[in-house]
Amino acid sequence: MPGFELFGDEERKEVNDVLESGILMRYGFDALRNGHWKAKELEKELESQLQVNHVQLVSSGTAAVSVALAAAGIGAGDEVILPTFTFVASFEAIMVLGAIPILVDIDDTLTLDPEAVNNAITSKTKAIMPIHMCGSMANMDALTAICRSHNLILIEDACQAIGATYHGKPVGSIGDLGCFSFDFVKTITCGEGGAVITNNEKYYLNSDHFSDHGHDHVGSDRGAETHPFLGYNFRISELNAAVGLAQVRRLNDFVAIQKDHYSILRNALSSIDAVTFRTVPEGGEESYAFLNFFLPDLEFAQKVSRSFKENGIDACFHYYDNNWHYIRKWDHLVNLKSLYPIASEVKKGIEYLKNKSFDQSDHFIGRNISCLIKLSWTKEEVVQRANTMAQIIKNTQ
Ligand SMILES: Cc1ncc(COP(=O)(O)O)c(C=O)c1O
């Protein structure tokens, strides 16, 4: 992560195909497009790589989450359970539909704690949304069992985990629906883009129509298409899809590079008593997009984080103090700061956050450091980085 570091001839070729025809729109203009359908091709490629029956490309990962929820019929007043450690997009995508994000604790996987999920289920709960943060995954066996016993929809946000697998299956393909982001900093990038994946034909057709103003996409006259239901514009452009098409064909190579770099860093830290690694659920294999580890306490982690920065070890995140990824800094959510009046269901539904603390999440995020694995490093650079990181941690008390 991120794939833009290795842009090359493949990406240029796909983009040039689009520019030569001039058709930047993914639908229609059949006679003018020289046979190029980059979004459709990327959907086919993702279906094969992610081993699912259906893929709907959309304009972002945030859009993917909203479209997936809408496709499953989740809206006003429905509760969606998700973890305290994610990206602000997760609750935004829920609330834009009038649904209510119910944040619950994470465990040492850095994702949903199944027990916390169980405790949060109410008569309004409609879906559970594990977020596979930083290249690894939630305990999907436990969450699948909970969803089955309570008749809930399981939506995987795999925006940060393309290339990871669980019992041999790509993450995102295990639940009822899965979501991916191809924004600029992801392992596979389109610049901006996202995907909803599913094996459920109804959810797929809903996603296809909803992401394009409710168009049914029947026939070749866009003006004559009917609208079975209301939709919105979450379309991806052909230019973005073209970049992603070249990138996704390189996914296995990218993951292999990430694994090499990750292994060098992990080996260097594994003999240090103060370091323990994030738990990967049994049967899971990470995408190696990040190396995630725990230090003995918050103060220790803050010192190491500072020292990494001072010594040029970039892209290592101590999320406890981060404004984007952890509940502690989301005052705008807790206080519902909005440009427009918020639906009354959401206002009421969010009230629980005013008096809620997440001690268990603090315990894990406070001690965690997540280091981004870059694709462009040379072997020498990774070895040098690994030695510096190990030395800094050993020197910290
Ligand atoms: C877990 C998670 N979900 C959703 C998103 C939103 O993706 P996008 O930036 O493509 O809208 C991100 C983006 O970083 C993310 O990390």
mmCIF file of C-alpha atoms and ligand atoms in Angstrom:
data_model
loop_
_atom_site.group_PDB
_atom_site.id
_atom_site.type_symbol
_atom_site.label_atom_id
_atom_site.label_comp_id
_atom_site.label_asym_id
_atom_site.label_seq_id
_atom_site.Cartn_x
_atom_site.Cartn_y
_atom_site.Cartn_z
ATOM 1 C CA MET A 1 0.000 0.000 0.000
ATOM 2 C CA PRO A 2 -0.263 2.365 -1.856
ATOM 3 C CA GLY A 3 -0.379 1.174 -5.490
ATOM 4 C CA PHE A 4 0.321 4.613 -6.960
ATOM 5 C CA GLU A 5 3.967 4.164 -6.015
ATOM 6 C CA LEU A 6 4.339 1.659 -8.853
ATOM 7 C CA PHE A 7 2.332 3.362 -11.625
ATOM 8 C CA GLY A 8 3.780 2.367 -14.996
ATOM 9 C CA ASP A 9 3.075 1.529 -18.626
ATOM 10 C CA GLU A 10 0.062 -0.652 -17.777
ATOM 11 C CA GLU A 11 -1.818 2.229 -16.140
ATOM 12 C CA ARG A 12 -0.846 4.650 -18.933
ATOM 13 C CA LYS A 13 -2.082 2.237 -21.621
ATOM 14 C CA GLU A 14 -5.506 1.789 -20.038
ATOM 15 C CA VAL A 15 -5.972 5.534 -19.486
ATOM 16 C CA ASN A 16 -4.879 6.294 -23.063
ATOM 17 C CA ASP A 17 -7.513 3.883 -24.420
ATOM 18 C CA VAL A 18 -10.148 6.013 -22.720
ATOM 19 C CA LEU A 19 -8.682 9.357 -23.776
ATOM 20 C CA GLU A 20 -8.411 8.230 -27.389
ATOM 21 C CA SER A 21 -12.120 7.476 -27.602
ATOM 22 C CA GLY A 22 -12.984 10.461 -25.396
ATOM 23 C CA ILE A 23 -15.784 8.541 -23.654
ATOM 24 C CA LEU A 24 -15.279 9.098 -19.946
ATOM 25 C CA MET A 25 -18.742 7.857 -18.965
ATOM 26 C CA ARG A 26 -19.164 4.223 -17.965
ATOM 27 C CA TYR A 27 -22.648 3.803 -19.469
ATOM 28 C CA GLY A 28 -23.848 4.353 -23.044
ATOM 29 C CA PHE A 29 -22.154 5.941 -26.093
ATOM 30 C CA ASP A 30 -21.678 2.433 -27.508
ATOM 31 C CA ALA A 31 -20.735 3.471 -31.052
ATOM 32 C CA LEU A 32 -18.097 6.001 -29.985
ATOM 33 C CA ARG A 33 -16.096 4.058 -27.419
ATOM 34 C CA ASN A 34 -13.892 1.880 -29.648
ATOM 35 C CA GLY A 35 -15.031 -1.174 -27.712
ATOM 36 C CA HIS A 36 -13.587 0.119 -24.425
ATOM 37 C CA TRP A 37 -15.656 -0.546 -21.299
ATOM 38 C CA LYS A 38 -13.110 -0.086 -18.519
ATOM 39 C CA ALA A 39 -15.564 -0.090 -15.599
ATOM 40 C CA LYS A 40 -17.211 -3.276 -16.888
ATOM 41 C CA GLU A 41 -13.818 -4.925 -17.413
ATOM 42 C CA LEU A 42 -12.709 -3.956 -13.927
ATOM 43 C CA GLU A 43 -15.916 -5.424 -12.486
ATOM 44 C CA LYS A 44 -15.205 -8.722 -14.293
ATOM 45 C CA GLU A 45 -11.589 -8.739 -13.099
ATOM 46 C CA LEU A 46 -12.683 -8.098 -9.504
ATOM 47 C CA GLU A 47 -15.335 -10.833 -9.706
ATOM 48 C CA SER A 48 -12.614 -13.278 -10.626
ATOM 49 C CA GLN A 49 -10.005 -12.064 -8.125
ATOM 50 C CA LEU A 50 -12.454 -11.691 -5.230
ATOM 51 C CA GLN A 51 -14.302 -14.916 -6.124
ATOM 52 C CA VAL A 52 -17.811 -13.455 -6.098
ATOM 53 C CA ASN A 53 -20.719 -13.499 -8.542
ATOM 54 C CA HIS A 54 -21.251 -9.744 -8.682
ATOM 55 C CA VAL A 55 -19.265 -6.519 -8.412
ATOM 56 C CA GLN A 56 -20.682 -3.002 -8.676
ATOM 57 C CA LEU A 57 -18.090 -0.279 -9.059
ATOM 58 C CA VAL A 58 -18.881 3.073 -7.456
ATOM 59 C CA SER A 59 -17.196 6.436 -6.979
ATOM 60 C CA SER A 60 -15.515 5.786 -3.591
ATOM 61 C CA GLY A 61 -15.284 3.438 -0.633
ATOM 62 C CA THR A 62 -17.646 5.747 1.260
ATOM 63 C CA ALA A 63 -20.143 5.397 -1.591
ATOM 64 C CA ALA A 64 -19.630 1.612 -1.524
ATOM 65 C CA VAL A 65 -20.716 1.452 2.136
ATOM 66 C CA SER A 66 -23.813 3.621 1.543
ATOM 67 C CA VAL A 67 -24.764 1.668 -1.582
ATOM 68 C CA ALA A 68 -24.288 -1.691 0.182
ATOM 69 C CA LEU A 69 -26.489 -0.600 3.087
ATOM 70 C CA ALA A 70 -29.152 0.812 0.781
ATOM 71 C CA ALA A 71 -29.041 -2.321 -1.390
ATOM 72 C CA ALA A 72 -29.808 -4.368 1.721
ATOM 73 C CA GLY A 73 -32.748 -2.093 2.572
ATOM 74 C CA ILE A 74 -31.168 -0.367 5.578
ATOM 75 C CA GLY A 75 -32.373 3.182 6.265
ATOM 76 C CA ALA A 76 -34.158 5.521 8.655
ATOM 77 C CA GLY A 77 -33.885 4.463 12.303
ATOM 78 C CA ASP A 78 -32.133 1.136 11.615
ATOM 79 C CA GLU A 79 -29.095 0.377 13.769
ATOM 80 C CA VAL A 80 -25.801 -0.768 12.300
ATOM 81 C CA ILE A 81 -23.138 -2.111 14.670
ATOM 82 C CA LEU A 82 -19.551 -1.164 13.844
ATOM 83 C CA PRO A 83 -16.240 -0.788 15.694
ATOM 84 C CA THR A 84 -14.808 2.300 17.408
ATOM 85 C CA PHE A 85 -11.659 1.992 15.310
ATOM 86 C CA THR A 86 -12.448 2.767 11.671
ATOM 87 C CA PHE A 87 -12.506 5.796 9.394
ATOM 88 C CA VAL A 88 -15.065 8.617 9.673
ATOM 89 C CA ALA A 89 -16.493 7.437 6.339
ATOM 90 C CA SER A 90 -18.050 4.427 8.061
ATOM 91 C CA PHE A 91 -20.478 6.391 10.234
ATOM 92 C CA GLU A 92 -20.982 9.059 7.537
ATOM 93 C CA ALA A 93 -22.105 6.381 5.069
ATOM 94 C CA ILE A 94 -24.587 5.002 7.608
ATOM 95 C CA MET A 95 -25.990 8.353 8.738
ATOM 96 C CA VAL A 96 -26.532 9.703 5.238
ATOM 97 C CA LEU A 97 -29.249 7.039 4.891
ATOM 98 C CA GLY A 98 -30.851 8.063 8.191
ATOM 99 C CA ALA A 99 -29.545 4.924 9.897
ATOM 100 C CA ILE A 100 -27.762 4.925 13.260
ATOM 101 C CA PRO A 101 -24.153 3.884 13.818
ATOM 102 C CA ILE A 102 -23.801 1.852 17.021
ATOM 103 C CA LEU A 103 -20.140 1.930 17.932
ATOM 104 C CA VAL A 104 -18.791 -0.940 20.023
ATOM 105 C CA ASP A 105 -15.428 -2.017 21.402
ATOM 106 C CA ILE A 106 -12.629 -3.675 19.498
ATOM 107 C CA ASP A 107 -10.422 -6.486 20.797
ATOM 108 C CA ASP A 108 -6.813 -7.487 20.110
ATOM 109 C CA THR A 109 -7.662 -8.094 16.439
ATOM 110 C CA LEU A 110 -8.134 -4.286 16.227
ATOM 111 C CA THR A 111 -11.601 -5.039 14.847
ATOM 112 C CA LEU A 112 -15.047 -5.865 16.276
ATOM 113 C CA ASP A 113 -15.119 -7.755 19.571
ATOM 114 C CA PRO A 114 -17.871 -10.385 19.024
ATOM 115 C CA GLU A 115 -18.938 -10.170 22.684
ATOM 116 C CA ALA A 116 -19.360 -6.399 22.450
ATOM 117 C CA VAL A 117 -21.426 -6.946 19.298
ATOM 118 C CA ASN A 118 -23.702 -9.423 21.078
ATOM 119 C CA ASN A 119 -24.249 -6.980 23.926
ATOM 120 C CA ALA A 120 -25.213 -4.162 21.535
ATOM 121 C CA ILE A 121 -27.969 -5.978 19.636
ATOM 122 C CA THR A 122 -31.454 -4.464 20.033
ATOM 123 C CA SER A 123 -34.764 -4.845 18.212
ATOM 124 C CA LYS A 124 -33.614 -2.044 15.861
ATOM 125 C CA THR A 125 -30.368 -3.733 14.834
ATOM 126 C CA LYS A 126 -30.366 -4.539 11.112
ATOM 127 C CA ALA A 127 -26.710 -5.114 10.259
ATOM 128 C CA ILE A 128 -23.272 -5.802 11.641
ATOM 129 C CA MET A 129 -20.413 -4.113 9.846
ATOM 130 C CA PRO A 130 -16.952 -5.395 10.688
ATOM 131 C CA ILE A 131 -14.206 -3.090 9.437
ATOM 132 C CA HIS A 132 -11.089 -4.990 8.411
ATOM 133 C CA MET A 133 -8.654 -2.282 9.460
ATOM 134 C CA CYS A 134 -5.014 -2.074 8.435
ATOM 135 C CA GLY A 135 -4.788 -5.223 6.327
ATOM 136 C CA SER A 136 -6.282 -7.812 8.692
ATOM 137 C CA MET A 137 -9.766 -9.014 9.520
ATOM 138 C CA ALA A 138 -12.409 -9.510 12.179
ATOM 139 C CA ASN A 139 -13.349 -12.929 13.544
ATOM 140 C CA MET A 140 -15.772 -13.644 10.726
ATOM 141 C CA ASP A 141 -16.804 -17.100 12.001
ATOM 142 C CA ALA A 142 -18.033 -15.560 15.270
ATOM 143 C CA LEU A 143 -19.749 -12.648 13.527
ATOM 144 C CA THR A 144 -21.391 -14.909 10.927
ATOM 145 C CA ALA A 145 -22.813 -17.036 13.756
ATOM 146 C CA ILE A 146 -24.180 -13.952 15.528
ATOM 147 C CA CYS A 147 -25.791 -12.701 12.313
ATOM 148 C CA ARG A 148 -27.385 -16.099 11.658
ATOM 149 C CA SER A 149 -28.820 -16.412 15.132
ATOM 150 C CA HIS A 150 -30.273 -12.868 15.120
ATOM 151 C CA ASN A 151 -31.190 -12.750 11.424
ATOM 152 C CA LEU A 152 -28.919 -9.775 10.726
ATOM 153 C CA ILE A 153 -27.148 -8.667 7.562
ATOM 154 C CA LEU A 154 -23.356 -8.910 7.553
ATOM 155 C CA ILE A 155 -21.606 -6.157 5.602
ATOM 156 C CA GLU A 156 -17.809 -6.264 5.447
ATOM 157 C CA ASP A 157 -15.950 -2.995 5.081
ATOM 158 C CA ALA A 158 -12.776 -4.339 3.493
ATOM 159 C CA CYS A 159 -11.664 -0.909 2.247
ATOM 160 C CA GLN A 160 -8.258 -1.316 3.913
ATOM 161 C CA ALA A 161 -7.736 -5.021 3.346
ATOM 162 C CA ILE A 162 -7.784 -5.999 -0.326
ATOM 163 C CA GLY A 163 -5.576 -9.072 -0.730
ATOM 164 C CA ALA A 164 -6.303 -10.493 2.751
ATOM 165 C CA THR A 165 -8.032 -13.880 3.027
ATOM 166 C CA TYR A 166 -10.028 -15.791 5.638
ATOM 167 C CA HIS A 167 -10.152 -19.592 5.447
ATOM 168 C CA GLY A 168 -8.824 -19.128 1.910
ATOM 169 C CA LYS A 169 -11.581 -16.728 0.806
ATOM 170 C CA PRO A 170 -10.905 -13.071 -0.039
ATOM 171 C CA VAL A 171 -12.137 -10.767 2.722
ATOM 172 C CA GLY A 172 -15.243 -8.912 1.562
ATOM 173 C CA SER A 173 -16.642 -12.103 0.001
ATOM 174 C CA ILE A 174 -17.683 -13.745 3.286
ATOM 175 C CA GLY A 175 -20.605 -11.598 4.423
ATOM 176 C CA ASP A 176 -23.788 -10.718 2.533
ATOM 177 C CA LEU A 177 -22.039 -7.742 0.971
ATOM 178 C CA GLY A 178 -18.455 -6.436 0.945
ATOM 179 C CA CYS A 179 -17.060 -2.955 0.331
ATOM 180 C CA PHE A 180 -13.724 -1.801 -1.081
ATOM 181 C CA SER A 181 -12.041 1.566 -1.530
ATOM 182 C CA PHE A 182 -9.689 2.362 -4.381
ATOM 183 C CA ASP A 183 -8.843 5.860 -3.195
ATOM 184 C CA PHE A 184 -5.387 7.316 -3.714
ATOM 185 C CA VAL A 185 -3.685 5.669 -0.731
ATOM 186 C CA LYS A 186 -4.989 2.115 -1.118
ATOM 187 C CA THR A 187 -3.068 -0.962 -2.312
ATOM 188 C CA ILE A 188 -5.123 -0.836 -5.518
ATOM 189 C CA THR A 189 -5.993 2.701 -6.530
ATOM 190 C CA CYS A 190 -8.270 4.288 -9.142
ATOM 191 C CA GLY A 191 -7.491 7.780 -7.809
ATOM 192 C CA GLU A 192 -11.039 7.709 -6.429
ATOM 193 C CA GLY A 193 -13.246 4.642 -6.606
ATOM 194 C CA GLY A 194 -14.855 1.816 -4.716
ATOM 195 C CA ALA A 195 -16.731 -1.452 -5.139
ATOM 196 C CA VAL A 196 -19.641 -3.348 -3.644
ATOM 197 C CA ILE A 197 -19.295 -7.112 -3.960
ATOM 198 C CA THR A 198 -21.916 -9.784 -3.303
ATOM 199 C CA ASN A 199 -23.153 -13.239 -4.257
ATOM 200 C CA ASN A 200 -26.751 -12.085 -3.817
ATOM 201 C CA GLU A 201 -28.311 -11.127 -7.155
ATOM 202 C CA LYS A 202 -30.972 -8.880 -5.628
ATOM 203 C CA TYR A 203 -28.404 -6.893 -3.654
ATOM 204 C CA TYR A 204 -26.324 -6.609 -6.824
ATOM 205 C CA LEU A 205 -29.187 -5.305 -8.962
ATOM 206 C CA ASN A 206 -30.134 -2.900 -6.184
ATOM 207 C CA SER A 207 -26.527 -1.641 -6.086
ATOM 208 C CA ASP A 208 -26.366 -1.332 -9.876
ATOM 209 C CA HIS A 209 -29.566 0.733 -10.054
ATOM 210 C CA PHE A 210 -29.162 2.736 -6.836
ATOM 211 C CA SER A 211 -25.657 3.932 -7.729
ATOM 212 C CA ASP A 212 -26.967 5.420 -10.998
ATOM 213 C CA HIS A 213 -30.143 7.361 -10.089
ATOM 214 C CA GLY A 214 -32.241 4.194 -9.983
ATOM 215 C CA HIS A 215 -31.693 3.479 -13.715
ATOM 216 C CA ASP A 216 -32.612 -0.106 -14.566
ATOM 217 C CA HIS A 217 -29.892 -0.321 -17.265
ATOM 218 C CA VAL A 218 -32.198 -2.251 -19.599
ATOM 219 C CA GLY A 219 -31.650 -1.660 -23.333
ATOM 220 C CA SER A 220 -29.315 0.841 -24.955
ATOM 221 C CA ASP A 221 -31.358 4.041 -24.767
ATOM 222 C CA ARG A 222 -30.555 5.707 -21.466
ATOM 223 C CA GLY A 223 -33.485 8.122 -21.820
ATOM 224 C CA ALA A 224 -35.903 5.213 -22.137
ATOM 225 C CA GLU A 225 -34.739 3.370 -19.038
ATOM 226 C CA THR A 226 -37.198 3.115 -16.170
ATOM 227 C CA HIS A 227 -36.540 3.827 -12.502
ATOM 228 C CA PRO A 228 -37.824 0.982 -10.310
ATOM 229 C CA PHE A 229 -36.838 3.025 -7.237
ATOM 230 C CA LEU A 230 -35.072 6.215 -6.143
ATOM 231 C CA GLY A 231 -31.320 6.376 -6.481
ATOM 232 C CA TYR A 232 -28.381 8.737 -6.474
ATOM 233 C CA ASN A 233 -25.178 9.314 -8.459
ATOM 234 C CA PHE A 234 -22.358 7.164 -7.106
ATOM 235 C CA ARG A 235 -20.924 6.344 -10.572
ATOM 236 C CA ILE A 236 -17.245 5.827 -11.256
ATOM 237 C CA SER A 237 -15.741 7.381 -14.400
ATOM 238 C CA GLU A 238 -13.999 5.388 -17.120
ATOM 239 C CA LEU A 239 -10.723 7.220 -16.429
ATOM 240 C CA ASN A 240 -10.714 6.122 -12.789
ATOM 241 C CA ALA A 241 -11.740 2.592 -13.729
ATOM 242 C CA ALA A 242 -8.956 2.398 -16.329
ATOM 243 C CA VAL A 243 -6.301 3.067 -13.686
ATOM 244 C CA GLY A 244 -7.853 0.479 -11.376
ATOM 245 C CA LEU A 245 -8.000 -2.110 -14.133
ATOM 246 C CA ALA A 246 -4.242 -1.957 -14.641
ATOM 247 C CA GLN A 247 -3.657 -1.913 -10.895
ATOM 248 C CA VAL A 248 -5.870 -4.862 -9.963
ATOM 249 C CA ARG A 249 -4.097 -7.112 -12.463
ATOM 250 C CA ARG A 250 -0.993 -6.473 -10.353
ATOM 251 C CA LEU A 251 -2.651 -7.239 -7.006
ATOM 252 C CA ASN A 252 -0.801 -10.512 -6.363
ATOM 253 C CA ASP A 253 2.547 -8.866 -7.115
ATOM 254 C CA PHE A 254 1.752 -5.957 -4.801
ATOM 255 C CA VAL A 255 0.722 -8.279 -1.952
ATOM 256 C CA ALA A 256 3.928 -10.316 -2.434
ATOM 257 C CA ILE A 257 6.042 -7.145 -2.143
ATOM 258 C CA GLN A 258 4.086 -6.066 0.947
ATOM 259 C CA LYS A 259 4.662 -9.493 2.508
ATOM 260 C CA ASP A 260 8.447 -9.322 1.923
ATOM 261 C CA HIS A 261 8.716 -5.864 3.475
ATOM 262 C CA TYR A 262 6.362 -6.734 6.341
ATOM 263 C CA SER A 263 8.354 -9.885 7.163
ATOM 264 C CA ILE A 264 11.636 -7.988 7.422
ATOM 265 C CA LEU A 265 10.113 -5.432 9.801
ATOM 266 C CA ARG A 266 8.287 -8.052 11.861
ATOM 267 C CA ASN A 267 11.392 -10.242 12.261
ATOM 268 C CA ALA A 268 13.355 -7.259 13.536
ATOM 269 C CA LEU A 269 10.735 -6.499 16.211
ATOM 270 C CA SER A 270 9.740 -10.020 17.212
ATOM 271 C CA SER A 271 12.594 -10.619 19.654
ATOM 272 C CA ILE A 272 11.807 -7.440 21.647
ATOM 273 C CA ASP A 273 9.960 -8.269 24.894
ATOM 274 C CA ALA A 274 7.984 -5.016 24.832
ATOM 275 C CA VAL A 275 6.426 -5.862 21.437
ATOM 276 C CA THR A 276 3.412 -8.095 20.828
ATOM 277 C CA PHE A 277 1.610 -8.332 17.521
ATOM 278 C CA ARG A 278 -2.022 -7.821 16.632
ATOM 279 C CA THR A 279 -4.036 -11.079 16.687
ATOM 280 C CA VAL A 280 -5.061 -12.370 13.287
ATOM 281 C CA PRO A 281 -8.134 -14.628 13.671
ATOM 282 C CA GLU A 282 -7.555 -18.330 13.047
ATOM 283 C CA GLY A 283 -7.713 -19.069 9.322
ATOM 284 C CA GLY A 284 -6.882 -15.475 8.392
ATOM 285 C CA GLU A 285 -4.013 -14.210 6.291
ATOM 286 C CA GLU A 286 -3.261 -10.503 6.283
ATOM 287 C CA SER A 287 -2.742 -8.412 3.152
ATOM 288 C CA TYR A 288 0.473 -7.174 4.788
ATOM 289 C CA ALA A 289 -0.500 -3.564 4.014
ATOM 290 C CA PHE A 290 0.441 -2.604 7.604
ATOM 291 C CA LEU A 291 2.529 -4.036 10.419
ATOM 292 C CA ASN A 292 0.440 -3.613 13.585
ATOM 293 C CA PHE A 293 1.914 -4.118 17.035
ATOM 294 C CA PHE A 294 1.242 -3.376 20.694
ATOM 295 C CA LEU A 295 3.590 -1.809 23.257
ATOM 296 C CA PRO A 296 3.239 -2.198 27.056
ATOM 297 C CA ASP A 297 1.212 0.970 27.725
ATOM 298 C CA LEU A 298 -0.053 4.271 26.335
ATOM 299 C CA GLU A 299 2.911 6.323 27.498
ATOM 300 C CA PHE A 300 5.373 3.843 25.989
ATOM 301 C CA ALA A 301 3.518 3.922 22.652
ATOM 302 C CA GLN A 302 3.420 7.750 22.641
ATOM 303 C CA LYS A 303 7.179 7.912 23.246
ATOM 304 C CA VAL A 304 7.915 5.393 20.484
ATOM 305 C CA SER A 305 5.572 7.192 18.077
ATOM 306 C CA ARG A 306 7.347 10.513 18.773
ATOM 307 C CA SER A 307 10.751 8.973 18.417
ATOM 308 C CA PHE A 308 9.842 7.262 15.130
ATOM 309 C CA LYS A 309 8.870 10.679 13.721
ATOM 310 C CA GLU A 310 12.013 12.366 15.011
ATOM 311 C CA ASN A 311 14.143 9.669 13.395
ATOM 312 C CA GLY A 312 12.499 9.719 9.964
ATOM 313 C CA ILE A 313 10.342 6.593 10.390
ATOM 314 C CA ASP A 314 7.289 7.940 8.591
ATOM 315 C CA ALA A 315 3.782 6.479 8.100
ATOM 316 C CA CYS A 316 3.631 4.800 11.519
ATOM 317 C CA PHE A 317 0.326 5.733 13.128
ATOM 318 C CA HIS A 318 -0.563 5.944 16.806
ATOM 319 C CA TYR A 319 -4.301 6.094 16.256
ATOM 320 C CA TYR A 320 -5.161 6.989 19.860
ATOM 321 C CA ASP A 321 -4.387 10.628 19.057
ATOM 322 C CA ASN A 322 -5.566 10.549 15.431
ATOM 323 C CA ASN A 323 -8.547 12.689 14.391
ATOM 324 C CA TRP A 324 -9.748 10.456 11.550
ATOM 325 C CA HIS A 325 -9.737 6.912 12.764
ATOM 326 C CA TYR A 326 -10.708 6.622 16.406
ATOM 327 C CA ILE A 327 -13.794 7.554 18.440
ATOM 328 C CA ARG A 328 -11.798 9.611 20.995
ATOM 329 C CA LYS A 329 -11.496 12.559 18.581
ATOM 330 C CA TRP A 330 -14.894 12.438 16.892
ATOM 331 C CA ASP A 331 -16.505 15.358 18.740
ATOM 332 C CA HIS A 332 -18.333 16.379 15.567
ATOM 333 C CA LEU A 333 -20.143 13.029 15.658
ATOM 334 C CA VAL A 334 -20.889 13.015 19.383
ATOM 335 C CA ASN A 335 -22.181 16.626 19.223
ATOM 336 C CA LEU A 336 -23.895 16.072 15.853
ATOM 337 C CA LYS A 337 -22.369 19.153 14.245
ATOM 338 C CA SER A 338 -24.158 19.387 10.928
ATOM 339 C CA LEU A 339 -24.768 21.948 8.192
ATOM 340 C CA TYR A 340 -28.363 20.822 7.941
ATOM 341 C CA PRO A 341 -31.032 19.570 10.370
ATOM 342 C CA ILE A 342 -30.402 15.933 11.259
ATOM 343 C CA ALA A 343 -33.262 13.408 11.092
ATOM 344 C CA SER A 344 -34.873 12.951 14.492
ATOM 345 C CA GLU A 345 -34.211 9.160 14.532
ATOM 346 C CA VAL A 346 -30.497 9.801 14.112
ATOM 347 C CA LYS A 347 -30.460 12.592 16.720
ATOM 348 C CA LYS A 348 -32.063 10.303 19.262
ATOM 349 C CA GLY A 349 -30.057 7.276 18.146
ATOM 350 C CA ILE A 350 -26.714 9.007 18.660
ATOM 351 C CA GLU A 351 -27.478 10.250 22.196
ATOM 352 C CA TYR A 352 -25.879 7.149 23.749
ATOM 353 C CA LEU A 353 -22.450 8.439 22.693
ATOM 354 C CA LYS A 354 -22.597 11.450 25.049
ATOM 355 C CA ASN A 355 -22.010 9.324 28.129
ATOM 356 C CA LYS A 356 -20.254 6.335 26.646
ATOM 357 C CA SER A 357 -16.643 5.399 27.296
ATOM 358 C CA PHE A 358 -14.739 2.720 25.437
ATOM 359 C CA ASP A 359 -12.109 1.557 27.926
ATOM 360 C CA GLN A 360 -11.448 -1.730 26.174
ATOM 361 C CA SER A 361 -10.855 0.031 22.841
ATOM 362 C CA ASP A 362 -8.599 2.598 24.571
ATOM 363 C CA HIS A 363 -6.617 -0.294 26.040
ATOM 364 C CA PHE A 364 -5.810 -1.659 22.568
ATOM 365 C CA ILE A 365 -5.594 1.526 20.484
ATOM 366 C CA GLY A 366 -3.597 3.337 23.174
ATOM 367 C CA ARG A 367 -0.867 0.676 22.956
ATOM 368 C CA ASN A 368 -1.014 0.101 19.204
ATOM 369 C CA ILE A 369 1.229 1.382 16.443
ATOM 370 C CA SER A 370 0.311 0.628 12.809
ATOM 371 C CA CYS A 371 3.094 1.029 10.268
ATOM 372 C CA LEU A 372 2.190 1.393 6.618
ATOM 373 C CA ILE A 373 4.126 -0.938 4.312
ATOM 374 C CA LYS A 374 5.250 0.882 1.184
ATOM 375 C CA LEU A 375 5.697 -0.857 -2.148
ATOM 376 C CA SER A 376 8.512 1.388 -3.360
ATOM 377 C CA TRP A 377 11.075 0.652 -0.635
ATOM 378 C CA THR A 378 14.299 -1.073 -1.654
ATOM 379 C CA LYS A 379 15.423 -4.066 0.414
ATOM 380 C CA GLU A 380 18.211 -1.926 1.928
ATOM 381 C CA GLU A 381 15.712 0.743 2.946
ATOM 382 C CA VAL A 382 13.469 -1.791 4.681
ATOM 383 C CA VAL A 383 16.395 -3.381 6.543
ATOM 384 C CA GLN A 384 17.650 0.042 7.629
ATOM 385 C CA ARG A 385 14.131 1.027 8.756
ATOM 386 C CA ALA A 386 13.705 -2.248 10.650
ATOM 387 C CA ASN A 387 16.980 -1.724 12.537
ATOM 388 C CA THR A 388 16.096 1.875 13.429
ATOM 389 C CA MET A 389 12.620 0.882 14.657
ATOM 390 C CA ALA A 390 13.994 -1.963 16.772
ATOM 391 C CA GLN A 391 16.655 0.302 18.290
ATOM 392 C CA ILE A 392 14.122 3.022 19.148
ATOM 393 C CA ILE A 393 11.803 0.564 20.904
ATOM 394 C CA LYS A 394 14.707 -1.018 22.820
ATOM 395 C CA ASN A 395 15.880 2.434 23.948
ATOM 396 C CA THR A 396 12.387 3.411 25.162
ATOM 397 C CA GLN A 397 11.337 2.829 28.755
HETATM 398 C C1 LIG B 1 -12.219 1.494 6.633
HETATM 399 C C2 LIG B 1 -12.568 2.491 5.578
HETATM 400 N N1 LIG B 1 -13.839 2.555 5.132
HETATM 401 C C3 LIG B 1 -14.201 3.426 4.170
HETATM 402 C C4 LIG B 1 -13.269 4.278 3.607
HETATM 403 C C5 LIG B 1 -13.719 5.259 2.591
HETATM 404 O O1 LIG B 1 -13.088 5.081 1.355
HETATM 405 P P1 LIG B 1 -12.947 6.306 0.341
HETATM 406 O O2 LIG B 1 -11.800 7.150 0.787
HETATM 407 O O3 LIG B 1 -12.662 5.629 -0.975
HETATM 408 O O4 LIG B 1 -14.231 7.013 0.323
HETATM 409 C C6 LIG B 1 -11.949 4.240 4.033
HETATM 410 C C7 LIG B 1 -10.937 5.150 3.462
HETATM 411 O O5 LIG B 1 -9.826 5.240 3.886
HETATM 412 C C8 LIG B 1 -11.588 3.337 5.051
HETATM 413 O O6 LIG B 1 -10.357 3.283 5.522
#
